[in-house]
CSV table of C-alpha atoms in Angstrom, one decimal:
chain,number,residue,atom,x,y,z
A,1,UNK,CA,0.0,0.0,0.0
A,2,UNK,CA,1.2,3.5,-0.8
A,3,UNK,CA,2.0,4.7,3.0
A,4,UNK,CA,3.6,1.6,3.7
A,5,UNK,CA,5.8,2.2,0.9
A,6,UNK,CA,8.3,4.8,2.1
A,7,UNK,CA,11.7,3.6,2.7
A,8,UNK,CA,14.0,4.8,5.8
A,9,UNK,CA,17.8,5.2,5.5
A,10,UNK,CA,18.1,1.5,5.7
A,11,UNK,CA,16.7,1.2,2.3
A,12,UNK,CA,13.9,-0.8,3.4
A,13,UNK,CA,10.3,0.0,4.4
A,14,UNK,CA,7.0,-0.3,6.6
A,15,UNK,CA,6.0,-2.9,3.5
A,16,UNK,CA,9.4,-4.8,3.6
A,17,UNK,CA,8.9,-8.3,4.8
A,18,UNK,CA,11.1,-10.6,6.3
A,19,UNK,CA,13.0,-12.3,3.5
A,20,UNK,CA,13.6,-9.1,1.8
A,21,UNK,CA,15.3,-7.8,4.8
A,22,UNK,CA,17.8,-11.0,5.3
A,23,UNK,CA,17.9,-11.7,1.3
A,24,UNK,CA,21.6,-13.4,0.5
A,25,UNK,CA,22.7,-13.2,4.4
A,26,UNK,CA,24.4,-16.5,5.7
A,27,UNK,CA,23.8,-17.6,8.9
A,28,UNK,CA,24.6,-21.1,8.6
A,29,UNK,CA,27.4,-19.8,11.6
A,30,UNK,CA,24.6,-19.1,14.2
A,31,UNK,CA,22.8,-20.1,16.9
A,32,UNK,CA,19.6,-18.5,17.8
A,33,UNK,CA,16.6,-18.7,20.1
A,34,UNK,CA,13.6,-17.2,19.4
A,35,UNK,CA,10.6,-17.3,22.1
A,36,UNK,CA,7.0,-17.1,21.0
A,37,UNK,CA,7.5,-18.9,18.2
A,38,UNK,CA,4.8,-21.0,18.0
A,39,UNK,CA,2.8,-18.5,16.4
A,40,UNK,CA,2.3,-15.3,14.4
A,41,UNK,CA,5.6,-13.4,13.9
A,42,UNK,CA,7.3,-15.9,16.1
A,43,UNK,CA,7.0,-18.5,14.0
A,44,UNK,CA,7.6,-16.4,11.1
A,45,UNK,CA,11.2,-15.2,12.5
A,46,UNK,CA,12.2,-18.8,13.5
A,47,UNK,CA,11.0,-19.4,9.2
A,48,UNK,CA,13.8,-17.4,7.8
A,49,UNK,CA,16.0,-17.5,10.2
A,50,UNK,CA,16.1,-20.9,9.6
A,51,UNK,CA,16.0,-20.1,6.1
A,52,UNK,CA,18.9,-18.3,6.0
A,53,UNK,CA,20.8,-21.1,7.6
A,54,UNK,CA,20.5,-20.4,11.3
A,55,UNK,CA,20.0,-23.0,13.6
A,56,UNK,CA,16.6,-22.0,15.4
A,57,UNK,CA,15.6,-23.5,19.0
A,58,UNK,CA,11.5,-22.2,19.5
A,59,UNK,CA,10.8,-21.7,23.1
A,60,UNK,CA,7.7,-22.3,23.2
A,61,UNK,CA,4.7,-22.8,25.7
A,62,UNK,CA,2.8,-26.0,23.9
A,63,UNK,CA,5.2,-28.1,22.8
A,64,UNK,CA,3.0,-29.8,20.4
A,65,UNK,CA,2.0,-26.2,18.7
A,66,UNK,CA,5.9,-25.8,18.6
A,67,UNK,CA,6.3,-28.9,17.1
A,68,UNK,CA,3.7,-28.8,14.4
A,69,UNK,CA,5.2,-25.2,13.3
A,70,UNK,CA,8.7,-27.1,13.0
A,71,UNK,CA,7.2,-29.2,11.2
A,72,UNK,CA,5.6,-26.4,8.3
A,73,UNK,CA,8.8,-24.9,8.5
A,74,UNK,CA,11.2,-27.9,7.3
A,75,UNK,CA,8.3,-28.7,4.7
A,76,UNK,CA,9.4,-25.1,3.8
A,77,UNK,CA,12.8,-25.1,4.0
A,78,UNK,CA,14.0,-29.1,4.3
A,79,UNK,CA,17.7,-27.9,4.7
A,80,UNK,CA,16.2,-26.4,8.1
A,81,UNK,CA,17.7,-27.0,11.2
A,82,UNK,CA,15.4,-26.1,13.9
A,83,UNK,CA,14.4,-27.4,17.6
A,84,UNK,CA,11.9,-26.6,20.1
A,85,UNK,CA,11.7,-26.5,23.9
A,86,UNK,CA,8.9,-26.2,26.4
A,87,UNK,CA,9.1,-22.1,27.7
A,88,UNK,CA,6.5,-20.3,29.6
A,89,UNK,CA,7.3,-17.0,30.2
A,90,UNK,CA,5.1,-16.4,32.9
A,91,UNK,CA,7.0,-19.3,34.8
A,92,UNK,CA,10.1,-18.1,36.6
A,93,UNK,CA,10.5,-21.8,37.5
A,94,UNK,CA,9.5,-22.6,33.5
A,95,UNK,CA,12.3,-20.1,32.5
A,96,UNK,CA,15.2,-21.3,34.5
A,97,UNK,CA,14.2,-25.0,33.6
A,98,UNK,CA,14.8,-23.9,29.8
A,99,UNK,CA,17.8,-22.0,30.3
A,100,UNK,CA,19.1,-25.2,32.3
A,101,UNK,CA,18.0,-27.9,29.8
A,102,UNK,CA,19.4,-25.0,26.5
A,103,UNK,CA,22.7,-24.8,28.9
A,104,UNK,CA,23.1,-28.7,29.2
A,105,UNK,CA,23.0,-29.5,25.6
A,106,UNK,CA,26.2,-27.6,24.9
A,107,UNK,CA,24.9,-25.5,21.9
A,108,UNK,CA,26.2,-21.8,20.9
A,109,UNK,CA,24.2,-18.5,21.5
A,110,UNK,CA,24.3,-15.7,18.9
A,111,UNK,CA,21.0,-14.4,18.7
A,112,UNK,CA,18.6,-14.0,21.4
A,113,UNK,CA,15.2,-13.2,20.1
A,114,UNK,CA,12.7,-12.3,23.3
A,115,UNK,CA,9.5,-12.0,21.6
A,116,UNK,CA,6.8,-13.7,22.9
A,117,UNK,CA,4.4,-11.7,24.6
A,118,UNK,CA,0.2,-11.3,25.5
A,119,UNK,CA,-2.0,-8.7,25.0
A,120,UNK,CA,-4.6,-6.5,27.0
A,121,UNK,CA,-5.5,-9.2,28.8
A,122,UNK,CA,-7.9,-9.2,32.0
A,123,UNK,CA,-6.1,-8.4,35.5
A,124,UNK,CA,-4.6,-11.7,36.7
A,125,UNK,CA,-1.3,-12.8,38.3
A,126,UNK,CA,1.6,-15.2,37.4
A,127,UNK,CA,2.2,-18.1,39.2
A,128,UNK,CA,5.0,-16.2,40.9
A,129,UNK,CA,2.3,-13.4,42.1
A,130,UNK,CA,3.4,-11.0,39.3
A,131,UNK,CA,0.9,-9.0,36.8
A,132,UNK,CA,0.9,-11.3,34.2
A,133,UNK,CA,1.2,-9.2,31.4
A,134,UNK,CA,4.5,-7.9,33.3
A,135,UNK,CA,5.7,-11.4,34.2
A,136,UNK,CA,5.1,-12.9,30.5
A,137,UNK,CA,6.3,-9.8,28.6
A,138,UNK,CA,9.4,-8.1,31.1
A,139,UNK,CA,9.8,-10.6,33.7
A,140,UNK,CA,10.3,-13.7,32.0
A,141,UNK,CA,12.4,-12.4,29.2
A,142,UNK,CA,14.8,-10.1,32.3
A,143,UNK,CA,15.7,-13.7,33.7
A,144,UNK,CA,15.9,-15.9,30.6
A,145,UNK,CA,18.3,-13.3,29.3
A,146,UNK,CA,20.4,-13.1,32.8
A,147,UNK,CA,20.4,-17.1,32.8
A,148,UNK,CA,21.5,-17.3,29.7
A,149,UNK,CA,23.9,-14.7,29.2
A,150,UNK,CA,27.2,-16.2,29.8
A,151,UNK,CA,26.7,-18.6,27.2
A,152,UNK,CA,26.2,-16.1,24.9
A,153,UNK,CA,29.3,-14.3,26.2
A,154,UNK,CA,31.1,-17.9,25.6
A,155,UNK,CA,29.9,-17.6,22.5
A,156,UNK,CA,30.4,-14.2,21.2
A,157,UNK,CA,34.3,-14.7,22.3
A,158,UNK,CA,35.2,-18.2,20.8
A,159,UNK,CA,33.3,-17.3,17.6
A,160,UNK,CA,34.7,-13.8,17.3
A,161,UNK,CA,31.3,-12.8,15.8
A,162,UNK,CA,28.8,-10.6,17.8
A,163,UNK,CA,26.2,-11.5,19.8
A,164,UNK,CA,22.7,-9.8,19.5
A,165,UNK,CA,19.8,-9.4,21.8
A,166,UNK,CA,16.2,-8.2,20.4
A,167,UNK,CA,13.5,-7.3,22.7
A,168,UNK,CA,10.4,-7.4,20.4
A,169,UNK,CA,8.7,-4.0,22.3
A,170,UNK,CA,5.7,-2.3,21.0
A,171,UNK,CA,4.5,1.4,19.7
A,172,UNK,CA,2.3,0.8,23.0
A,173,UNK,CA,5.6,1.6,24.7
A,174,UNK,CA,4.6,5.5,24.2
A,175,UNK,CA,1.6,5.0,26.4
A,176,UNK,CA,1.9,3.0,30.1
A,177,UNK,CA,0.4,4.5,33.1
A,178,UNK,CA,2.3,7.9,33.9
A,179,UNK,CA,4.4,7.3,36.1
A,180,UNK,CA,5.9,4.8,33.5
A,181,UNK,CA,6.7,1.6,35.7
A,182,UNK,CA,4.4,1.2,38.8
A,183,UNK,CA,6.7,-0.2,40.8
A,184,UNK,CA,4.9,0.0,44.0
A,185,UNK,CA,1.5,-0.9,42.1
A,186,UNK,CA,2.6,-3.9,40.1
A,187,UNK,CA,-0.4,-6.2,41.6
A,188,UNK,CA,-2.5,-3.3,41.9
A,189,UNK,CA,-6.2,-4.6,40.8
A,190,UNK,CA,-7.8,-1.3,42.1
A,191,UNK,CA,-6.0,1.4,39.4
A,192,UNK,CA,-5.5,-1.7,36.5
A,193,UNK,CA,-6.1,-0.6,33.0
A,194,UNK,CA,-5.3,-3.4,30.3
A,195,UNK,CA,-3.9,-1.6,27.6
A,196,UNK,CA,-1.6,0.9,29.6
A,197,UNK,CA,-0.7,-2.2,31.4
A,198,UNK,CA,0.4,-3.7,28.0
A,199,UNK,CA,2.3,-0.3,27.8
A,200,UNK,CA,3.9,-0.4,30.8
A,201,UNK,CA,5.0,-4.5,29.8
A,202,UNK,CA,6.4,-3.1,26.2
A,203,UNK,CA,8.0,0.3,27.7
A,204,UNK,CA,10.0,-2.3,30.4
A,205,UNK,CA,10.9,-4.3,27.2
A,206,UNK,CA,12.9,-1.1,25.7
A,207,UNK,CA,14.6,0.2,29.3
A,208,UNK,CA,15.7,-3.6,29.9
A,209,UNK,CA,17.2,-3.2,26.3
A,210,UNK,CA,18.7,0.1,26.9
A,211,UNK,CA,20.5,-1.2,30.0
A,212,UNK,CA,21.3,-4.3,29.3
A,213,UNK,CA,23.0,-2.2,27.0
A,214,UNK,CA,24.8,-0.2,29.1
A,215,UNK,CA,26.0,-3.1,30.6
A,216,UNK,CA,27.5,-4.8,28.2
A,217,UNK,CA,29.5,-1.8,26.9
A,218,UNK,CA,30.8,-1.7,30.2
A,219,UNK,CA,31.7,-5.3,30.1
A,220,UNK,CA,33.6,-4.3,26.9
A,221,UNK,CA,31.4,-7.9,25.4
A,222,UNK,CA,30.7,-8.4,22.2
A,223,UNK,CA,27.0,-8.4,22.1
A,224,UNK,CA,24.7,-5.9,21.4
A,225,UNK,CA,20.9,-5.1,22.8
A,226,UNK,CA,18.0,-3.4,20.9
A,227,UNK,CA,14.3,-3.3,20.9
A,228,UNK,CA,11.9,-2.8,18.3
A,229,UNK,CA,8.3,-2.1,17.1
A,230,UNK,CA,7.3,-5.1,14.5
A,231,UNK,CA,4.2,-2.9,13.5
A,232,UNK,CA,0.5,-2.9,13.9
A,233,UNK,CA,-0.2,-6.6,12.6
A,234,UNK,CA,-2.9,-9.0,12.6
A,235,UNK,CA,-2.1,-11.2,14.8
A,236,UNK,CA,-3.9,-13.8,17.7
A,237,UNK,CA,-2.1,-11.0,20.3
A,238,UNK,CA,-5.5,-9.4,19.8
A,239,UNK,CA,-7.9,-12.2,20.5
A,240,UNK,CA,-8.1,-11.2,24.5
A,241,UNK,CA,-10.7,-8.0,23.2
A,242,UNK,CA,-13.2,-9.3,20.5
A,243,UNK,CA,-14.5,-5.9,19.6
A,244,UNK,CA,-10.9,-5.2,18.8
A,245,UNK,CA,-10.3,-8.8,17.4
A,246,UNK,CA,-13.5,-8.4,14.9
A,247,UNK,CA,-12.3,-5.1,13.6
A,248,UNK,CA,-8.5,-6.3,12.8
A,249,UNK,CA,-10.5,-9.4,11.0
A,250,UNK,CA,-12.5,-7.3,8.7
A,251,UNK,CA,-10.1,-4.1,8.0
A,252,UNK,CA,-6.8,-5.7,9.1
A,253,UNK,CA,-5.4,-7.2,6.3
A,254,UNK,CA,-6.2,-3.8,4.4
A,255,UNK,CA,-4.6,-1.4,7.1
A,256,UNK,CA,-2.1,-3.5,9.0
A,257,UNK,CA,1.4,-5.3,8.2
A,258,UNK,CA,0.9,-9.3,7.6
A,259,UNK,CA,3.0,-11.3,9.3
A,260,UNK,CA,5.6,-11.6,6.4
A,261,UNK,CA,5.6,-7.6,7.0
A,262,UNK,CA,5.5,-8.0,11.0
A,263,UNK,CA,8.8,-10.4,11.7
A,264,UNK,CA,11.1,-7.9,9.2
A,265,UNK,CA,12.3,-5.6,11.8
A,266,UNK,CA,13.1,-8.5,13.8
A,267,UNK,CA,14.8,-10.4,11.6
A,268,UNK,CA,16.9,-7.0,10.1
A,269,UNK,CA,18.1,-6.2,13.6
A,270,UNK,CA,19.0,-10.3,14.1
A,271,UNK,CA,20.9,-10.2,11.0
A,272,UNK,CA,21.6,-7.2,8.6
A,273,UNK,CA,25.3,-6.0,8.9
A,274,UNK,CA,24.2,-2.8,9.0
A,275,UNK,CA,22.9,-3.2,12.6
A,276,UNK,CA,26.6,-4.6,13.5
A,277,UNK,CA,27.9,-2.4,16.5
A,278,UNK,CA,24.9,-0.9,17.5
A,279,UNK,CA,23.3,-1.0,20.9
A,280,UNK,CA,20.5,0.3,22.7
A,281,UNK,CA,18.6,1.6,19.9
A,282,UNK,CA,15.2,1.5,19.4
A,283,UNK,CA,14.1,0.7,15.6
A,284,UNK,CA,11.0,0.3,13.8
A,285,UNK,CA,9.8,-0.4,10.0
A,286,UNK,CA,13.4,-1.3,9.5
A,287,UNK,CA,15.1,1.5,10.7
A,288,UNK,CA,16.4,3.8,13.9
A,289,UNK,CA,13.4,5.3,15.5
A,290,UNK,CA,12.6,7.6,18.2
A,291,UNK,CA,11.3,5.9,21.8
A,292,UNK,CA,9.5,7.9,24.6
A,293,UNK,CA,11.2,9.9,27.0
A,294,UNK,CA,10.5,7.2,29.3
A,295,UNK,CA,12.1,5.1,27.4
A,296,UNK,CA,15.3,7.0,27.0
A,297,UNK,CA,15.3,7.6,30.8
A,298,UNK,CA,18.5,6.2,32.3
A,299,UNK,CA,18.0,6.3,35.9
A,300,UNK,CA,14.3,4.5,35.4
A,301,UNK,CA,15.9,2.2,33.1
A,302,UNK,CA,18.8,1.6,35.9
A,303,UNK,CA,15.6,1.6,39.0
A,304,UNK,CA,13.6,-1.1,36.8
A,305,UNK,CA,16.6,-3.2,36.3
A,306,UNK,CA,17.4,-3.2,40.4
A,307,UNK,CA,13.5,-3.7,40.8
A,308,UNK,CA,13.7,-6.7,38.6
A,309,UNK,CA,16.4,-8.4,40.0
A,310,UNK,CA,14.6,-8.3,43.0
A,311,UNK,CA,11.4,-9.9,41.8
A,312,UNK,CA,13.3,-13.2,40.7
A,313,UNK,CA,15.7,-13.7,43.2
């Protein structure tokens, strides 16, 4: 469509999809893990990924969703090598039994994808008492990344090729509750609003980018950390609100990115050389874009990360 069409500096646009983006990139040299990818743009990513030679492992929360999806995907690409392994994200005792079981086969780690996530749902807590929209979206992906961080580290040094971290945010980043990250009203039931809570979920998504970061530069490791907005697309994330699920059904697919469309900024920041070297940014249709104020906020970036910490220790 015509205002989809406008390409950013990158060369590539809102209508760009995913193979576009990675087209004659060889990956056959890395190791990734993508979460969420039993599904939507999940799946998609883990598609050319694998496709470009990558060796995907899906976390995923059905196992038998994740392995039907590996499945369609070596039917699609038979030279695919691609694995899946039981993650729920709203587990903390799910995540560090995937990052335990990843860690005890011995594999590489270039590319950590975190981009499973829900949407708008009603007020409800994890297993671990946490606002599940928080612990699925921020939570989960905070520890996965911790757990399995030295591995990547491993990995980045023996290899000599960098290491990359994508949080998959969301536009919605731009508007959580005002304060930005109620850290004293996380379980709040009394002032919960669904979508701001979906906000405040995506806006954690870009701080934990921007200092992890930080962090690593610090470190002086090779691996870099970014976030992202894949787009408006039409997607299940919408299928908590059916007024809102009925009107991306019928005007969707005219207005919104498909998922082909939805996993390229992913897959670009994953693998395009032109991302190589560059942390903490926050990119959208392809290219650099410009986050909240919130989001660019050190010092709550540096608060949520402490806060964090705290909630799975």
């Amino acid at each position: 469509m015509w205002f989809l069409s406008k390409k950013g500096l990158s060369g590539f646009s809102p209508n760009s999809t995913a193979e576009e983006v990675t087209q004659a990139i060889d990956g056959s040299a890395l190791t990734a893990i993508v979460t969420g990818a039993s599904s939507g743009i999940g799946a998609e990513t883990a598609r050319v990924l694998a496709l470009r030679g990558v060796h995907v492992i899906m976390g995923v929360r059905n196992i038998s969703a994740g392995k039907q999806v590996k499945e369609m995907i070596i039917k699609d690409v038979p030279q695919a090598k691609i694995d899946a392994l039981e993650l729920d994200l709203s587990s903390l005792s799910s995540v560090r039994n995937f990052a335990s079981n990843y860690n005890s086969l011995g594999l590489p780690l270039n590319l950590l994808i975190n981009n499973a996530g829900i949407m708008a749902t009603p007020f409800a807590l994890s297993k671990d008492n946490i606002e599940l929209q928080f612990a699925t979206n921020h939570v989960g992906h905070f520890l996965l990344t911790n757990l399995l961080l030295d591995t990547m580290k491993k990995t980045a040094r023996e290899s000599r090729k960098e290491g990359r971290i994508v949080n998959v945010s969301s536009r919605r980043h731009k508007f959580s509750y005002n304060e930005g990250i109620r850290f004293d009203k996380i379980n709040d039931q009394s002032g919960y609003n669904r979508l701001s809570a979906y906000g405040q979920s995506k806006l954690a998504n870009v701080l934990h980018a921007n200092e992890l970061a930080r962090h690593l530069k610090d470190e002086g490791v090779e691996i870099t950390a970014n976030s992202l907005h894949p787009g408006a697309i039409a997607t299940n994330l919408f299928r908590q609100n059916s007024i809102i699920s009925g009107i991306v059904n019928v005007i969707g697919k005219h207005v919104m990115k498909n998922v082909e469309q939805g996993a390229a900024t992913t897959c670009y920041v994953a693998l395009h050389p032109d991302v190589k070297g560059v942390s903490g940014k926050y990119y959208a249709d392809c290219n650099i874009a410009e986050a909240s104020p919130q989001a660019n906020d050190a010092g709550l970036a540096k608060r949520l990360w402490d806060f964090t910490v705290s909630l799975v220790h």
